[in-house]
Amino acid sequence: MLSTPKHGWSNITIGSWSDRCSYLDDVPFMLLDALQDALSGKTPIAIEFDAEGYGYTIVFSLGVIHIVTETEDGYKLASEEIFCKELAKELIADIRKDINGWTTWQDFHETTEEQQETRKQLLLKQCADIERNLTSKGAELR
């Protein structure tokens, strides 16, 4: 779902859709929060990303993810039939694989080693929390 972060850029891929994301957004936490809420079975969850020059909104709902992208002519809609449970597993694996890159993702200002360690632990804790919830009643359907 997430490519390796490099120089403040990464790519988000959902099914056959893919686009860039920038350090202007706290991408890993935004995606973890959205998927955690979507897996809870509440209403669809929407999050906006600034791709520096244009933006897009990802809407997480049961069995389908919608992406609305700004274009010169208006908006473009892409819909991907994918369950949030599978997307969450993919996201967690990608964050863990590149944990050091996601820890320093927004390091455009100076941070201490202690602040970086705190961020790393928060990312890993949220990944573990979502994994535990994936096996809870109701999450099996998503």
mmCIF file of C-alpha atoms in Angstrom:
data_model
loop_
_atom_site.group_PDB
_atom_site.id
_atom_site.type_symbol
_atom_site.label_atom_id
_atom_site.label_comp_id
_atom_site.label_asym_id
_atom_site.label_seq_id
_atom_site.Cartn_x
_atom_site.Cartn_y
_atom_site.Cartn_z
ATOM 1 C CA MET A 1 0.000 0.000 0.000
ATOM 2 C CA LEU A 2 2.899 2.365 0.790
ATOM 3 C CA SER A 3 6.173 2.534 -1.082
ATOM 4 C CA THR A 4 9.418 3.225 0.734
ATOM 5 C CA PRO A 5 9.487 6.881 1.818
ATOM 6 C CA LYS A 6 12.297 8.892 0.272
ATOM 7 C CA HIS A 7 13.047 12.625 0.474
ATOM 8 C CA GLY A 8 9.542 13.402 1.771
ATOM 9 C CA TRP A 9 7.705 11.434 -0.930
ATOM 10 C CA SER A 10 6.051 8.041 -1.188
ATOM 11 C CA ASN A 11 3.262 6.404 -3.169
ATOM 12 C CA ILE A 12 -0.060 5.087 -1.940
ATOM 13 C CA THR A 13 -1.362 2.120 -3.925
ATOM 14 C CA ILE A 14 -4.867 0.718 -3.531
ATOM 15 C CA GLY A 15 -5.715 -2.005 -6.023
ATOM 16 C CA SER A 16 -4.842 -0.675 -9.470
ATOM 17 C CA TRP A 17 -4.890 2.980 -8.322
ATOM 18 C CA SER A 18 -1.681 4.696 -7.231
ATOM 19 C CA ASP A 19 -0.584 8.278 -6.573
ATOM 20 C CA ARG A 20 2.097 10.202 -4.742
ATOM 21 C CA CYS A 21 1.923 11.473 -1.201
ATOM 22 C CA SER A 22 3.990 14.164 0.461
ATOM 23 C CA TYR A 23 5.465 14.814 3.901
ATOM 24 C CA LEU A 24 2.937 17.669 4.165
ATOM 25 C CA ASP A 25 0.534 14.995 5.440
ATOM 26 C CA ASP A 26 1.269 12.552 8.230
ATOM 27 C CA VAL A 27 0.446 9.714 5.843
ATOM 28 C CA PRO A 28 1.057 6.627 8.011
ATOM 29 C CA PHE A 29 -1.000 7.911 10.933
ATOM 30 C CA MET A 30 -3.749 9.260 8.666
ATOM 31 C CA LEU A 31 -4.105 5.878 6.963
ATOM 32 C CA LEU A 32 -3.877 3.893 10.209
ATOM 33 C CA ASP A 33 -6.547 6.091 11.827
ATOM 34 C CA ALA A 34 -8.860 5.815 8.816
ATOM 35 C CA LEU A 35 -8.542 2.047 8.546
ATOM 36 C CA GLN A 36 -8.969 1.613 12.285
ATOM 37 C CA ASP A 37 -12.228 3.586 12.109
ATOM 38 C CA ALA A 38 -13.388 1.782 8.959
ATOM 39 C CA LEU A 39 -12.776 -1.602 10.584
ATOM 40 C CA SER A 40 -14.865 -0.577 13.579
ATOM 41 C CA GLY A 41 -17.877 -0.739 11.266
ATOM 42 C CA LYS A 42 -18.878 2.881 11.637
ATOM 43 C CA THR A 43 -19.763 5.084 8.698
ATOM 44 C CA PRO A 44 -17.432 5.463 5.689
ATOM 45 C CA ILE A 45 -14.251 7.362 6.507
ATOM 46 C CA ALA A 46 -12.761 10.010 4.196
ATOM 47 C CA ILE A 47 -9.273 11.499 4.338
ATOM 48 C CA GLU A 48 -7.701 14.162 2.140
ATOM 49 C CA PHE A 49 -4.113 14.213 0.904
ATOM 50 C CA ASP A 50 -2.102 17.135 -0.442
ATOM 51 C CA ALA A 51 0.030 15.868 -3.336
ATOM 52 C CA GLU A 52 1.636 19.305 -3.721
ATOM 53 C CA GLY A 53 -0.074 20.810 -6.741
ATOM 54 C CA TYR A 54 -3.330 18.879 -6.444
ATOM 55 C CA GLY A 55 -5.103 16.723 -3.932
ATOM 56 C CA TYR A 56 -7.185 13.612 -3.587
ATOM 57 C CA THR A 57 -9.628 12.156 -1.102
ATOM 58 C CA ILE A 58 -9.768 8.482 -0.166
ATOM 59 C CA VAL A 59 -13.095 7.154 1.117
ATOM 60 C CA PHE A 60 -12.871 3.850 3.001
ATOM 61 C CA SER A 61 -16.104 1.875 3.143
ATOM 62 C CA LEU A 62 -17.248 -1.723 3.309
ATOM 63 C CA GLY A 63 -15.771 -3.678 0.399
ATOM 64 C CA VAL A 64 -14.894 -0.696 -1.782
ATOM 65 C CA ILE A 65 -12.486 2.229 -1.592
ATOM 66 C CA HIS A 66 -13.281 5.375 -3.569
ATOM 67 C CA ILE A 67 -10.604 7.884 -4.559
ATOM 68 C CA VAL A 68 -11.592 11.338 -5.792
ATOM 69 C CA THR A 69 -8.696 13.186 -7.457
ATOM 70 C CA GLU A 70 -8.591 16.848 -8.447
ATOM 71 C CA THR A 71 -7.904 17.364 -12.151
ATOM 72 C CA GLU A 72 -7.643 20.384 -14.410
ATOM 73 C CA ASP A 73 -11.180 19.648 -15.616
ATOM 74 C CA GLY A 74 -12.751 18.960 -12.244
ATOM 75 C CA TYR A 75 -12.594 15.626 -10.468
ATOM 76 C CA LYS A 76 -11.909 12.007 -11.353
ATOM 77 C CA LEU A 77 -13.390 9.056 -9.435
ATOM 78 C CA ALA A 78 -11.663 5.708 -9.072
ATOM 79 C CA SER A 79 -13.256 2.839 -7.163
ATOM 80 C CA GLU A 80 -11.335 -0.226 -6.017
ATOM 81 C CA GLU A 81 -13.088 -3.317 -4.720
ATOM 82 C CA ILE A 82 -10.910 -4.237 -1.773
ATOM 83 C CA PHE A 83 -11.696 -5.048 1.826
ATOM 84 C CA CYS A 84 -10.331 -2.763 4.528
ATOM 85 C CA LYS A 85 -9.048 -5.815 6.427
ATOM 86 C CA GLU A 86 -6.709 -6.733 3.557
ATOM 87 C CA LEU A 87 -5.643 -3.132 3.084
ATOM 88 C CA ALA A 88 -4.887 -2.812 6.816
ATOM 89 C CA LYS A 89 -2.660 -5.903 6.727
ATOM 90 C CA GLU A 90 -0.784 -4.484 3.747
ATOM 91 C CA LEU A 91 -0.406 -1.062 5.396
ATOM 92 C CA ILE A 92 0.908 -2.562 8.642
ATOM 93 C CA ALA A 93 3.465 -4.675 6.762
ATOM 94 C CA ASP A 94 4.643 -1.659 4.757
ATOM 95 C CA ILE A 95 5.000 0.553 7.827
ATOM 96 C CA ARG A 96 6.945 -2.115 9.722
ATOM 97 C CA LYS A 97 9.178 -2.787 6.699
ATOM 98 C CA ASP A 98 10.169 0.894 6.487
ATOM 99 C CA ILE A 99 9.678 1.879 10.145
ATOM 100 C CA ASN A 100 12.766 4.099 10.233
ATOM 101 C CA GLY A 101 11.630 6.021 7.143
ATOM 102 C CA TRP A 102 8.115 6.500 8.530
ATOM 103 C CA THR A 103 9.570 7.516 11.894
ATOM 104 C CA THR A 104 11.427 10.414 10.244
ATOM 105 C CA TRP A 105 8.760 11.037 7.569
ATOM 106 C CA GLN A 106 8.000 14.581 8.714
ATOM 107 C CA ASP A 107 11.489 15.428 9.893
ATOM 108 C CA PHE A 108 11.537 18.769 8.083
ATOM 109 C CA HIS A 109 12.200 20.320 11.469
ATOM 110 C CA GLU A 110 14.781 19.130 13.935
ATOM 111 C CA THR A 111 13.596 16.354 16.230
ATOM 112 C CA THR A 112 15.423 14.675 19.039
ATOM 113 C CA GLU A 113 16.184 10.980 19.151
ATOM 114 C CA GLU A 114 13.673 10.744 21.991
ATOM 115 C CA GLN A 115 10.922 12.314 19.847
ATOM 116 C CA GLN A 116 11.756 9.964 16.986
ATOM 117 C CA GLU A 117 11.641 6.952 19.305
ATOM 118 C CA THR A 118 8.272 8.089 20.665
ATOM 119 C CA ARG A 119 6.882 8.388 17.118
ATOM 120 C CA LYS A 120 8.257 4.968 16.210
ATOM 121 C CA GLN A 121 6.641 3.364 19.256
ATOM 122 C CA LEU A 122 3.306 5.080 18.541
ATOM 123 C CA LEU A 123 3.329 3.789 14.949
ATOM 124 C CA LEU A 124 4.159 0.255 16.074
ATOM 125 C CA LYS A 125 1.534 0.360 18.849
ATOM 126 C CA GLN A 126 -1.204 1.455 16.463
ATOM 127 C CA CYS A 127 -0.197 -1.303 14.017
ATOM 128 C CA ALA A 128 -0.412 -3.868 16.841
ATOM 129 C CA ASP A 129 -3.784 -2.499 18.009
ATOM 130 C CA ILE A 130 -5.248 -2.815 14.518
ATOM 131 C CA GLU A 131 -3.887 -6.351 14.154
ATOM 132 C CA ARG A 132 -5.609 -7.351 17.402
ATOM 133 C CA ASN A 133 -8.860 -5.798 16.170
ATOM 134 C CA LEU A 134 -8.672 -7.612 12.825
ATOM 135 C CA THR A 135 -9.655 -10.854 14.532
ATOM 136 C CA SER A 136 -12.476 -9.322 16.552
ATOM 137 C CA LYS A 137 -16.084 -10.044 15.700
ATOM 138 C CA GLY A 138 -17.217 -8.050 12.668
ATOM 139 C CA ALA A 139 -13.770 -7.295 11.265
ATOM 140 C CA GLU A 140 -13.795 -10.663 9.477
ATOM 141 C CA LEU A 141 -16.410 -9.270 7.101
ATOM 142 C CA ARG A 142 -14.353 -6.309 5.994
#
